[in-house]
XYZ file of C-alpha atoms in Angstrom:
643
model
C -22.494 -56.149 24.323
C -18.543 -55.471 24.513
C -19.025 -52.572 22.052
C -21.977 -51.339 24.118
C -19.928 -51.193 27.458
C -17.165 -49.803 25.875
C -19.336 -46.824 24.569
C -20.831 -46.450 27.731
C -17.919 -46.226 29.694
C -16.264 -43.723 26.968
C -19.327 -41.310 27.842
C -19.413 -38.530 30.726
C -21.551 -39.276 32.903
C -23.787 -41.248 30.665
C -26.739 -40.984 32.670
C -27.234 -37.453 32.460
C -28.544 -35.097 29.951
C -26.660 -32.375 28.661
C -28.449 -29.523 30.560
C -25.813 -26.395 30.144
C -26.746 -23.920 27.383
C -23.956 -22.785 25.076
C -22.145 -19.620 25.752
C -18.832 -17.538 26.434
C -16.422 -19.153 29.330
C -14.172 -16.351 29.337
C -14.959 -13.057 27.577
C -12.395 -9.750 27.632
C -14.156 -6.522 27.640
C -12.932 -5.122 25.004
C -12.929 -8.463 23.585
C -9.743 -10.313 22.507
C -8.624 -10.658 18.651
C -9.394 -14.764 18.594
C -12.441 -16.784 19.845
C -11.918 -20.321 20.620
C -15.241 -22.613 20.299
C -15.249 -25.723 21.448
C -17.782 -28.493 20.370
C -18.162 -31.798 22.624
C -19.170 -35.149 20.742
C -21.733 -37.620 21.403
C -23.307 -37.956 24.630
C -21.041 -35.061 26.105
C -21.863 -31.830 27.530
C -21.121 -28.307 27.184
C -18.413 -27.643 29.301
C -17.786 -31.449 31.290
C -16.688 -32.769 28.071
C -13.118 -30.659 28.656
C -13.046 -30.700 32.409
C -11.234 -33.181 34.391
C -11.817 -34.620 38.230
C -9.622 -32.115 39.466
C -11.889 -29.068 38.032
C -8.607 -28.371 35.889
C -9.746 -27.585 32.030
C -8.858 -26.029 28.483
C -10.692 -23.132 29.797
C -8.912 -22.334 32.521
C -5.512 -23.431 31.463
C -5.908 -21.162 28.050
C -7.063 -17.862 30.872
C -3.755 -18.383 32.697
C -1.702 -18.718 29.698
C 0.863 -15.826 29.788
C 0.891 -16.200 25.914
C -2.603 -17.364 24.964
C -4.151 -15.364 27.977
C -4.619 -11.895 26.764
C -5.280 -13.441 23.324
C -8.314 -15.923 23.459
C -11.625 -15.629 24.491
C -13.206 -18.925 25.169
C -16.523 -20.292 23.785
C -18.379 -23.034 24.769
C -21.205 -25.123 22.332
C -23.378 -27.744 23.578
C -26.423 -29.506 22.154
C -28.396 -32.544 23.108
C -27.201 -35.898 22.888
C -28.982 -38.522 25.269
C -28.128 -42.412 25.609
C -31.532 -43.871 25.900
C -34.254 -40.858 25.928
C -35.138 -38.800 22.624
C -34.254 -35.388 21.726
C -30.959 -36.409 20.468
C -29.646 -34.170 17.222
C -27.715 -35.533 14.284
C -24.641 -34.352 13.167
C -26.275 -31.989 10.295
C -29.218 -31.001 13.182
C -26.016 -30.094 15.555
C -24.058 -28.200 12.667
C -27.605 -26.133 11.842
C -27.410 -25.561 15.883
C -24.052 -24.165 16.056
C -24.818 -21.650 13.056
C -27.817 -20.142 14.925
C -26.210 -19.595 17.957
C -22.396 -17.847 16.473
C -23.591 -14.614 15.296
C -26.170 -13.759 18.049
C -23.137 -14.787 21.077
C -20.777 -12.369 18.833
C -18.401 -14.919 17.988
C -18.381 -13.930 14.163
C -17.182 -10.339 14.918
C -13.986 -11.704 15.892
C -10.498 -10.833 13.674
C -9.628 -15.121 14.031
C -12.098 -18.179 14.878
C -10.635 -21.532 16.257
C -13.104 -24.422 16.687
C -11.961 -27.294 18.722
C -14.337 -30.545 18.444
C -13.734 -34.040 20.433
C -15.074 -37.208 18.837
C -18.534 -36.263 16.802
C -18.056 -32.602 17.564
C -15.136 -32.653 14.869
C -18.064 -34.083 12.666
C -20.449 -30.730 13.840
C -17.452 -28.458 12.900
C -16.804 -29.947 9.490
C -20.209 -29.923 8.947
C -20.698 -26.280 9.697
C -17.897 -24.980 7.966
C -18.558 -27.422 4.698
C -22.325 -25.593 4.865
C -20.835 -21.863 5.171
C -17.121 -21.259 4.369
C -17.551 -20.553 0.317
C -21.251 -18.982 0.645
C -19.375 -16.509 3.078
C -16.188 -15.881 2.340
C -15.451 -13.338 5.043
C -15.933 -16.289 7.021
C -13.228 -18.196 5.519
C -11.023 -15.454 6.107
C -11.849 -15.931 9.621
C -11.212 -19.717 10.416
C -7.712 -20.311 10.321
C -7.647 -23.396 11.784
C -9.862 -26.612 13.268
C -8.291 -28.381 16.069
C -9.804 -31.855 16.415
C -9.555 -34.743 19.022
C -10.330 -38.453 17.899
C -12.921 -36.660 15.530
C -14.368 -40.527 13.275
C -13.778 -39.263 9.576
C -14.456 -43.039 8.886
C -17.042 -43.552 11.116
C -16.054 -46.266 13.982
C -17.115 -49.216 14.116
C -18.609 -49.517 17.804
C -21.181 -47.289 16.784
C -22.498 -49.543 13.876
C -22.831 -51.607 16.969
C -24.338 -49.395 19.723
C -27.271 -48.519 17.194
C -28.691 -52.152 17.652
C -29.218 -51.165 21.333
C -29.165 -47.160 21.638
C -31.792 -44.512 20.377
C -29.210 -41.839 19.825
C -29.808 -40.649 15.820
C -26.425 -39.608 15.874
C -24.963 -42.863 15.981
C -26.264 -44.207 12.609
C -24.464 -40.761 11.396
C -20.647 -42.018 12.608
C -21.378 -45.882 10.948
C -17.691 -46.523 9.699
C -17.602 -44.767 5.746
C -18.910 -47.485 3.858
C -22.080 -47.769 4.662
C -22.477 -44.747 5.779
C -24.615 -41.731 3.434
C -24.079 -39.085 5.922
C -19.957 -39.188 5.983
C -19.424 -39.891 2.406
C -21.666 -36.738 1.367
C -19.109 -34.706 4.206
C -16.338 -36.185 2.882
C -17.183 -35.030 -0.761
C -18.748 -31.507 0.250
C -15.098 -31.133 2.710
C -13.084 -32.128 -0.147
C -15.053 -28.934 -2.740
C -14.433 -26.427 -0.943
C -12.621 -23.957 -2.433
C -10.574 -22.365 0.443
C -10.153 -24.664 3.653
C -8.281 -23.790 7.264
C -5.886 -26.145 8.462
C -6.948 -29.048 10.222
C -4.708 -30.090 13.125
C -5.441 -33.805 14.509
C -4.875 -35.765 17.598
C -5.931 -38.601 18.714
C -6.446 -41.329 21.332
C -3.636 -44.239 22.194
C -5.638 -46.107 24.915
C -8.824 -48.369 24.784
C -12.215 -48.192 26.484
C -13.280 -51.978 28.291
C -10.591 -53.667 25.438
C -11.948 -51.456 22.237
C -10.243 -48.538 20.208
C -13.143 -46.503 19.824
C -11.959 -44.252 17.395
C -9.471 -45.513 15.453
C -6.358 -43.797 14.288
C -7.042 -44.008 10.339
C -10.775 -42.434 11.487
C -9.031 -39.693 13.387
C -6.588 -39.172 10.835
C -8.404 -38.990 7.484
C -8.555 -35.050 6.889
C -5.600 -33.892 8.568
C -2.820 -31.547 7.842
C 1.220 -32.302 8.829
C 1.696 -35.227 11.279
C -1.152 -35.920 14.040
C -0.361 -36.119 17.461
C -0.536 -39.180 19.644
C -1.942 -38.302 23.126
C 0.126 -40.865 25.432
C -1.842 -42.562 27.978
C -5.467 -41.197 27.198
C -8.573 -42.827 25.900
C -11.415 -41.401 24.044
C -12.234 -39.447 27.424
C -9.049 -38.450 28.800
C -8.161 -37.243 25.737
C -9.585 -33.847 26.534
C -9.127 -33.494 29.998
C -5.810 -31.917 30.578
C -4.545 -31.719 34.209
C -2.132 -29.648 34.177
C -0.157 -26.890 31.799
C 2.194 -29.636 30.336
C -0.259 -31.913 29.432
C 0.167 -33.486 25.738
C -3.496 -31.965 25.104
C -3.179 -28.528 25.974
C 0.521 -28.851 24.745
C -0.605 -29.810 21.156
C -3.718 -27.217 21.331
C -1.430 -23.722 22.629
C 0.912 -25.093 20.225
C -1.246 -25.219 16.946
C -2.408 -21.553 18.410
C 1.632 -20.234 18.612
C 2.110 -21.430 15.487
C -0.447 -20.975 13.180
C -2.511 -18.340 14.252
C -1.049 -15.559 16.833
C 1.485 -15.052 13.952
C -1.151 -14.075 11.428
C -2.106 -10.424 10.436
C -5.710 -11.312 11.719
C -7.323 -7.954 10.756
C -6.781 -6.198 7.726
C -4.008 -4.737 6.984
C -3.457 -1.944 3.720
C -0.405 -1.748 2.304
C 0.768 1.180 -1.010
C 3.939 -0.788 -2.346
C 3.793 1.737 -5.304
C 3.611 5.299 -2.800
C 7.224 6.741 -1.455
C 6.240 7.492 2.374
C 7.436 9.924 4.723
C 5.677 10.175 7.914
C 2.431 10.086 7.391
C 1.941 11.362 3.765
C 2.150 9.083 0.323
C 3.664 10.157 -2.688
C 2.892 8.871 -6.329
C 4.363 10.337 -9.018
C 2.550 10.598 -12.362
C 4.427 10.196 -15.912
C 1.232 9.513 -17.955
C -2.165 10.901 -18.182
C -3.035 7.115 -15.938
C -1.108 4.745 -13.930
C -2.875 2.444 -11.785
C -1.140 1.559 -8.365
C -1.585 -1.336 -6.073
C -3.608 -1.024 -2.861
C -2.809 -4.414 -0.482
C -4.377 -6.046 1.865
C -2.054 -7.821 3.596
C -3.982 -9.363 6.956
C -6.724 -11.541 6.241
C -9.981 -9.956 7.464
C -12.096 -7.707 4.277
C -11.349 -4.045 3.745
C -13.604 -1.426 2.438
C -11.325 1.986 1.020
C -13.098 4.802 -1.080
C -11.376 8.420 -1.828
C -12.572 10.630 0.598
C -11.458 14.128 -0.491
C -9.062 15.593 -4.259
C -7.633 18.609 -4.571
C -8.942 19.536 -8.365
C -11.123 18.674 -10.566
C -8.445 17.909 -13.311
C -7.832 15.095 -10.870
C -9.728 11.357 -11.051
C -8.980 8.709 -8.874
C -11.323 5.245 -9.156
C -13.444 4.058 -7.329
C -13.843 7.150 -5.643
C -16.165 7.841 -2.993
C -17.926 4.675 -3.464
C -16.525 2.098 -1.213
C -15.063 -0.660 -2.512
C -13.859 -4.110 -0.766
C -10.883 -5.832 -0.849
C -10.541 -9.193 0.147
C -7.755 -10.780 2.940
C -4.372 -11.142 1.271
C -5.638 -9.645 -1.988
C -4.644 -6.626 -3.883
C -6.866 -4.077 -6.262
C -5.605 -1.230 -8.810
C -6.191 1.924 -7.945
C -6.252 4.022 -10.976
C -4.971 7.677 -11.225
C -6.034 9.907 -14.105
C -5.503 13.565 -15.270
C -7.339 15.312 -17.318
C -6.196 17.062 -20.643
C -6.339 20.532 -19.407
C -4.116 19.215 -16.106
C -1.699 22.375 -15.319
C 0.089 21.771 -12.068
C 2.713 19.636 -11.189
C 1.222 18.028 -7.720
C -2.399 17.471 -6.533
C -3.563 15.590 -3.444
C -6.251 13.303 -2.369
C -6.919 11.403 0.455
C -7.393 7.621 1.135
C -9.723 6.500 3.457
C -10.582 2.510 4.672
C -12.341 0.915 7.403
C -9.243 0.914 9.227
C -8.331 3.648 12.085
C -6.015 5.916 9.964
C -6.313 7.298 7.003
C -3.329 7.986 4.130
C -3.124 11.404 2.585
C -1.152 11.150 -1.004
C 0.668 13.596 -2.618
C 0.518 13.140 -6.956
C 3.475 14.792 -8.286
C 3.717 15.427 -11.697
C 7.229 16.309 -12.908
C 7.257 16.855 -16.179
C 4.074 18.496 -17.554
C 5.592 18.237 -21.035
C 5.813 14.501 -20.795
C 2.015 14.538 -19.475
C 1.080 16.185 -22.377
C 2.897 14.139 -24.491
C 0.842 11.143 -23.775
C -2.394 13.170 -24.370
C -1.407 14.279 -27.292
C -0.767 10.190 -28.625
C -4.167 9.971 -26.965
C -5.508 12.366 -29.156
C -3.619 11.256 -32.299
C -4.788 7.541 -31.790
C -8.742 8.769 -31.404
C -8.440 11.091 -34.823
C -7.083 8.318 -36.271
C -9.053 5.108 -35.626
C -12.513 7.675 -36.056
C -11.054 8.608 -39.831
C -10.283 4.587 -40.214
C -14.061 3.936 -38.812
C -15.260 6.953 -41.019
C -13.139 5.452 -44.344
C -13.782 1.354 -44.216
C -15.681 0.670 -47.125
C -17.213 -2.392 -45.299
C -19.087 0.451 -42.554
C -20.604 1.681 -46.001
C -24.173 0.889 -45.117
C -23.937 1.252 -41.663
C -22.897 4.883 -42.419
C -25.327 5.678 -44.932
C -28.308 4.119 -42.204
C -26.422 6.515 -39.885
C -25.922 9.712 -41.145
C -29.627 10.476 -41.073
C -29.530 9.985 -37.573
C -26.639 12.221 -36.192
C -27.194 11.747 -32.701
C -27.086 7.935 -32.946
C -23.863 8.748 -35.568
C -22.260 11.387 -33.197
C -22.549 8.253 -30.422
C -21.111 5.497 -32.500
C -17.927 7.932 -32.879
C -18.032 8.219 -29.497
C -17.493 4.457 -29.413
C -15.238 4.095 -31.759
C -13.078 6.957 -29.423
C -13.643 5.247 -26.099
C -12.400 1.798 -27.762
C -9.226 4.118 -29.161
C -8.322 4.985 -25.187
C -9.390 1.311 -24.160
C -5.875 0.414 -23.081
C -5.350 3.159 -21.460
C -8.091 3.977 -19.305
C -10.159 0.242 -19.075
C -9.415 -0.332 -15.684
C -11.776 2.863 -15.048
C -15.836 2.508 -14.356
C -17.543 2.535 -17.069
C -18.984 6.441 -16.391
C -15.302 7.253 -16.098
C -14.324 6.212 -19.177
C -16.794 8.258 -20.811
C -16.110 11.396 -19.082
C -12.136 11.158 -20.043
C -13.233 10.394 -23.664
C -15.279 13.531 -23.508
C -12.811 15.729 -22.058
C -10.847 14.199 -24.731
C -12.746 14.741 -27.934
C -13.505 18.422 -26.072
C -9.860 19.262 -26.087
C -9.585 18.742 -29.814
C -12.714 20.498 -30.762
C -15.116 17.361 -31.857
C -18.153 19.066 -29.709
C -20.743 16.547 -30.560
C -18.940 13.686 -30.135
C -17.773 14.853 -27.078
C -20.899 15.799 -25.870
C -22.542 12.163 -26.902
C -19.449 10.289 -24.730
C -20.287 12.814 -21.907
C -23.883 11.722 -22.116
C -22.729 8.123 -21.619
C -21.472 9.614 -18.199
C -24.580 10.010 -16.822
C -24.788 8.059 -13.310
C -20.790 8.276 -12.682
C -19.922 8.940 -9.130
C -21.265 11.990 -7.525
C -17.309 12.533 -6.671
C -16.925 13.408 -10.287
C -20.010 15.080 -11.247
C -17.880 18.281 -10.678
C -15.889 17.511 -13.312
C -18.410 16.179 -15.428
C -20.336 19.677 -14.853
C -17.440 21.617 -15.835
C -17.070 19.656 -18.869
C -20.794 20.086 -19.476
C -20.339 23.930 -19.536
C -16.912 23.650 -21.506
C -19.133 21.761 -24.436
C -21.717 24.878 -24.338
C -19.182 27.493 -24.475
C -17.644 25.437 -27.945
C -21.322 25.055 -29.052
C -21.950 28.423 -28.966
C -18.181 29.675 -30.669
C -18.957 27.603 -33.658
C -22.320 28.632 -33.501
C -21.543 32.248 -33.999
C -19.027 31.259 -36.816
C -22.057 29.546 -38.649
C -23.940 32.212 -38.319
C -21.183 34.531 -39.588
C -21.311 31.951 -42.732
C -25.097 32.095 -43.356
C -25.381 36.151 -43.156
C -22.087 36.195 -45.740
C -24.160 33.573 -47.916
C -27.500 35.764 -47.215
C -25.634 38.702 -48.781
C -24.504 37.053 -52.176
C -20.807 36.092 -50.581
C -20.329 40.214 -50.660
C -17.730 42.010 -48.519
C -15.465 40.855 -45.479
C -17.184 38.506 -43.523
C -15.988 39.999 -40.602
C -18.590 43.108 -41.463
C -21.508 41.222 -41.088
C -21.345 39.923 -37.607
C -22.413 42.563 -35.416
C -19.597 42.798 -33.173
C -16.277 42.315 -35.283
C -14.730 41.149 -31.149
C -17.489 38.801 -30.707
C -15.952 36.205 -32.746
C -12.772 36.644 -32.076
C -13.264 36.207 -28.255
C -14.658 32.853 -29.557
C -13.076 32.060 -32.072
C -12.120 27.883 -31.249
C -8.878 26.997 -30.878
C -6.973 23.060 -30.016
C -4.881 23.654 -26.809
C -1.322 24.552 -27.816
C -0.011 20.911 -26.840
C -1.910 19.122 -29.565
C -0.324 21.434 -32.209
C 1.715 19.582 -33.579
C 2.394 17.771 -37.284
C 1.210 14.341 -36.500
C -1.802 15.397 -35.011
C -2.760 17.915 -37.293
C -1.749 15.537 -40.061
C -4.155 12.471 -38.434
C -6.895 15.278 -38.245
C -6.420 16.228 -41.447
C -7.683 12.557 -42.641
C -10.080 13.018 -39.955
C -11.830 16.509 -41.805
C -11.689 14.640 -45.257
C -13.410 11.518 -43.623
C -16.489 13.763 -42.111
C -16.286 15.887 -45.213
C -17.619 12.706 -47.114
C -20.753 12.408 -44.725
C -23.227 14.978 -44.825
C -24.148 15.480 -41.556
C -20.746 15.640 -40.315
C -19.495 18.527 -42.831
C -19.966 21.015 -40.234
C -18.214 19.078 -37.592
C -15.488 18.709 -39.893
C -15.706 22.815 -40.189
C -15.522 23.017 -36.616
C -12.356 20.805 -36.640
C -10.632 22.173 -38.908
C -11.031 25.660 -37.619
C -9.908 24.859 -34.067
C -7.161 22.347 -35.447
C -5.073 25.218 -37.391
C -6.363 27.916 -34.905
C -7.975 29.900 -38.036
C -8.363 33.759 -38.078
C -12.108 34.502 -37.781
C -12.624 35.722 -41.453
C -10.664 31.899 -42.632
C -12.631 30.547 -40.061
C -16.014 31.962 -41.458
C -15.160 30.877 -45.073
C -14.797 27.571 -43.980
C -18.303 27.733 -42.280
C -19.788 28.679 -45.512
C -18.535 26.519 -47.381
C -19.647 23.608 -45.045
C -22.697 25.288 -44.896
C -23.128 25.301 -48.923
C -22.301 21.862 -48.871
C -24.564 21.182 -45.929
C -27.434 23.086 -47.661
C -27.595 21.215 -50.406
C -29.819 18.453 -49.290
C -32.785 19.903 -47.955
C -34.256 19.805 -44.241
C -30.277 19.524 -42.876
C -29.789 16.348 -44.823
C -33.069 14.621 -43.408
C -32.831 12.406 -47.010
C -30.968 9.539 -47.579
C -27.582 9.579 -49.368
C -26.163 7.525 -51.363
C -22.857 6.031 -51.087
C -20.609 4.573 -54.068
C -17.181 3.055 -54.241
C -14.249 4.745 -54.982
C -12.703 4.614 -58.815
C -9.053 4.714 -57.229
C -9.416 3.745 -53.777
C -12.361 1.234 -53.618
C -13.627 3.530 -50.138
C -17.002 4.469 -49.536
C -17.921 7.995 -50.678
C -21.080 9.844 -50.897
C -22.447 11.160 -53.854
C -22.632 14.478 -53.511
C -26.214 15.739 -55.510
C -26.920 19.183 -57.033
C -28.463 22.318 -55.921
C -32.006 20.677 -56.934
C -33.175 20.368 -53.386
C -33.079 24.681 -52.468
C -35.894 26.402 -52.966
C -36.534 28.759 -55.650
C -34.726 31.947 -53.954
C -31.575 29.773 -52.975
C -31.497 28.997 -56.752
C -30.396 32.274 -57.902
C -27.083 31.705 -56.210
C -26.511 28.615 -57.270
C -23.427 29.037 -59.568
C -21.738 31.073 -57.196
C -22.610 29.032 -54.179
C -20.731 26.274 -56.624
C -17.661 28.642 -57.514
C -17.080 29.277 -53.335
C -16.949 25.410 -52.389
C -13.389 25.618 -53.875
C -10.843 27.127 -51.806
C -10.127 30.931 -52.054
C -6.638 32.147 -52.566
C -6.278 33.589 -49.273
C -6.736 30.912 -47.447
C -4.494 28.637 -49.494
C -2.008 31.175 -48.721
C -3.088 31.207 -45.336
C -2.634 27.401 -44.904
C 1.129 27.282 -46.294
C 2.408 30.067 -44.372
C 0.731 27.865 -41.031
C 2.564 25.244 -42.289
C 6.140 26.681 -42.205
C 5.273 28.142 -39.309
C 5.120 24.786 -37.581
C 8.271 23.794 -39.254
C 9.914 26.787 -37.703
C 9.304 26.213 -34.481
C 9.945 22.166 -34.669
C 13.294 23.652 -36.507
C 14.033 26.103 -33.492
């Protein structure tokens, strides 16, 4: 019976239900940046539970705090808990309480949430939070601290007790630890989480009718630093301060001062790689990409998308698809440029869920050096397709393939993106594929290009611009190499007679067209990787005319080299009826062990093709001219690498 008069004489006003509804105390208009909620414990009520005799409280001291004041808004959580009637919640019925009310009273749209619990309201909180803070991590970010006041961890023993005589469910939940379910599966769910606030503890130094009823290794258990003894209180007292300097209030504005008013509560972006002045952000660009840091330095979630570029030789991912950064977390923001890039600053803007927005410069001071790393871009793709193109171990993978060129033209596609993987991998996917494209594009691999482009399809409609333009540059080569095939067939039409530039039509048309690499991938290394590259497709059938195309735009050919070229990848083409729609087969090399095609007869035209069958065979081997034409190119390239 000691345990049971002690209990009783630790409650409020034990007689009487708690009949106040929860709800704000004190709410700013605009509100303040932190919301205090405070969460009585057993048998206590809504707002009596932190009110004293003299009508003095946390509420009202925390309003007239000169510091705290203009700060806090004050929130108060009550739920039933009766001595002898029913209706009583449990600790897990009180923590699914407290959840339904917080977003409906607004208390979740605050920057900072603060709950303060007394006795088995330090149970609700833990509860609460151990239900919610790593299912919702934006409320994590939130909850920077628990304050609690003689809140049982262990349990206590008076209420093993008090269940003998009480009907309170609640009581059987704060059983000391041992034999009690409830607080060991807290304790382990508490102890999981991945991201916890700081729990701040003080507790009770006096007795209730000769009985601790919380002890201090109960109060204690979960705390972080040293908890505070509150001199002269019991289990009541405790959280009825009297006056400003009260240990209470002193220990509750002082967890505030220090551990949350200093906090960035919001978020916060920060460019550590951008050179400000005023209100404009420079980045300079030395590559084709750099990524940059975007931080958030406060601790409430960010959303930032790209709002607005200046060209579309200008990417920069995500772009105007917001993304979200999390509190004191940093993303990449990449910056790209593609090949055919000419100016030496562009501009976008960067826009968040915060009130400004940053405008950034890109500067680009050295073009040449820009160009540079597309042209080791370029190098690195022509090379890794020719190593794809030459492993004998792809043999039958390439012989399943080259039947199926749009499947082929695709898996070089791959092979490309995978070649720029360092580079550009911390792009979307879509992205990728577009600066693959406008890759392969710039040296003149059309169908390749145009299969990476396809991969595209879905990228962000801030880029579909640049996708488009692409799109039309791929036509426009189509059609150039088109005409230059053409030009081939009508030569082969007329028995190889005459300049081919006679039997176009238009002797300008061509030349208008005539394909061409940009002048910064003209250089020996690349045209020496592409040359592997135009041997490798020579050796599959249905890449020979790609290979034409390649080679004609690699060593910017004159149209009537550039038509004999054609034909002969035509001839070679031509050999296998229906555009090489049979299967081909593929041998070893005698020297080098690589896979090669063999490379049939004439046996497969039909019976008017025939007749110019041993010339077709004399013209696969390279005229004079153009062997002429090719070593005066060449010391033409050492001339200018000389000057």
């Amino acid at each position: 019976m000691a345990a049971l008069f002690a209990l009783l004489a630790a409650c409020d006003q034990p007689a009487a239900m708690n009949r106040e509804d929860p709800g704000w105390v004190d709410r700013a208009d605009p509100q303040h940046r932190i919301a205090l909620v405070f969460v009585h414990g057993i048998f206590g009520s809504t707002r009596g539970t932190w009110t004293g005799e003299n009508g003095e409280s946390f509420f009202r001291l925390l309003k007239k705090d000169a510091r705290l004041g203009p700060q806090v808004d004050t929130y108060a959580f009550g739920f039933s808990s009766n001595i002898m009637s029913g209706g009583s919640l449990d600790i897990r019925e009180a923590a699914n309480k407290l959840q339904s009310y917080l977003t409906p009273a607004g208390v979740l749209d605050y920057q900072a949430i603060v709950f303060v619990g007394h006795s088995m309201g330090g149970l609700v909180i833990m509860r609460y939070l151990a239900n919610n803070l790593d299912k919702h991590p934006e409320l994590a970010e939130k909850v920077p601290l628990i304050v609690l006041f003689s809140a049982p961890m262990e349990g206590a023993q008076v209420a093993q007790l008090a269940t003998l005589v009480l009907k309170n469910p609640a009581l059987s939940n704060m059983r000391p630890v041992d034999s009690n379910d409830m607080l060991k599966q807290l304790s382990d769910d508490w102890a999981s989480l991945a991201v916890k606030p700081r729990v701040s503890c003080a507790y009770e130094t006096a007795n209730v009718s000769g009985m601790r009823i919380v002890p201090w290794g109960s109060a204690t258990r979960v705390c972080i630093g040293r908890p505070l003894a509150i001199d002269n209180a019991d289990h009541i007292t405790l959280v009825k301060p009297d006056r400003p300097t009260h240990p209470a209030y002193m220990f509750l504005s002082g967890e505030l001062i220090e551990h949350v008013l200093p906090l960035q509560l919001g978020a916060r972006l920060e460019l550590p790689d951008f050179q400000r002045d005023k209100n404009v952000y420079t980045f300079t660009l030395a590559s084709p990409e750099e990524n940059a840091r975007l931080m958030n330095t406060g601790r409430g979630r960010m959303k930032y998308w790209i709002a607005e570029k200046s060209s579309k030789a200008l990417l920069v991912s995500p772009g105007a698809t917001p993304q979200q950064i999390n509190g004191q977390s940093t993303e990449l923001l990449t910056v790209a440029l593609r090949v055919d890039a000419d100016q030496t600053a562009y501009a976008f803007t960067l826009k968040s869920d915060l009130p400004s927005e940053q405008r950034v410069r890109v500067l680009v001071p050295d073009l040449r050096q820009l160009r540079e790393g597309h042209r080791r871009n370029a190098v690195k793709v022509a090379s890794e397709l020719a190593d794809y193109l030459r492993d004998a171990a792809r043999a039958g993978e390439l012989a399943a393939l080259q039947n199926d060129p749009d499947r082929l033209n695709a898996q070089l596609a791959m092979v490309a993106r995978k070649a720029l993987g360092e580079q550009i991998k911390r792009l979307p996917s879509a992205e990728q594929w577009l600066l693959t494209a406008d890759l392969l594009a710039a040296a003149n691999l059309t169908r390749v290009a145009s299969a990476a482009l396809a991969q595209s399809a879905g990228i962000d409609a801030f880029y579909q611009p640049a996708a488009q333009e692409l799109h039309d540059k791929l036509l426009a080569q189509g059609r150039a190499d088109a005409l230059l095939r053409e030009r081939a067939e009508a030569w082969i039409e007329h028995g190889g007679a005459g300049p081919p530039q006679d039997l176009a039509g238009d002797p300008a048309q061509p030349v208008q067209a005539r394909p061409a690499i940009p002048a910064w991938l003209d250089t020996e290394d690349y045209q020496r990787a592409t040359r592997q590259l135009v041997q490798e497709m020579s050796a599959v059938a249905s890449l020979r005319r790609d290979a034409a195309s390649l080679q004609v735009a690699t060593m910017k050919m004159p149209p009537d080299l550039a038509t004999m070229v054609h034909k002969r990848a035509v001839l070679e083409q031509s050999v296998l009826p229906g555009d090489a729609l049979t299967p081909k087969l593929f041998t070893p090399s005698a020297t080098t062990g690589q896979a090669h095609p063999v490379k049939p007869g004439l046996q497969g035209l039909d019976s008017t093709s025939r007749g110019v069958e041993v010339k077709a065979r004399e013209k696969l081997q390279k005229p004079e001219k153009f062997e002429q034409w090719e070593k005066a190119k060449r010391l033409e390239n050492r001339d200018s690498r000389e000057q």
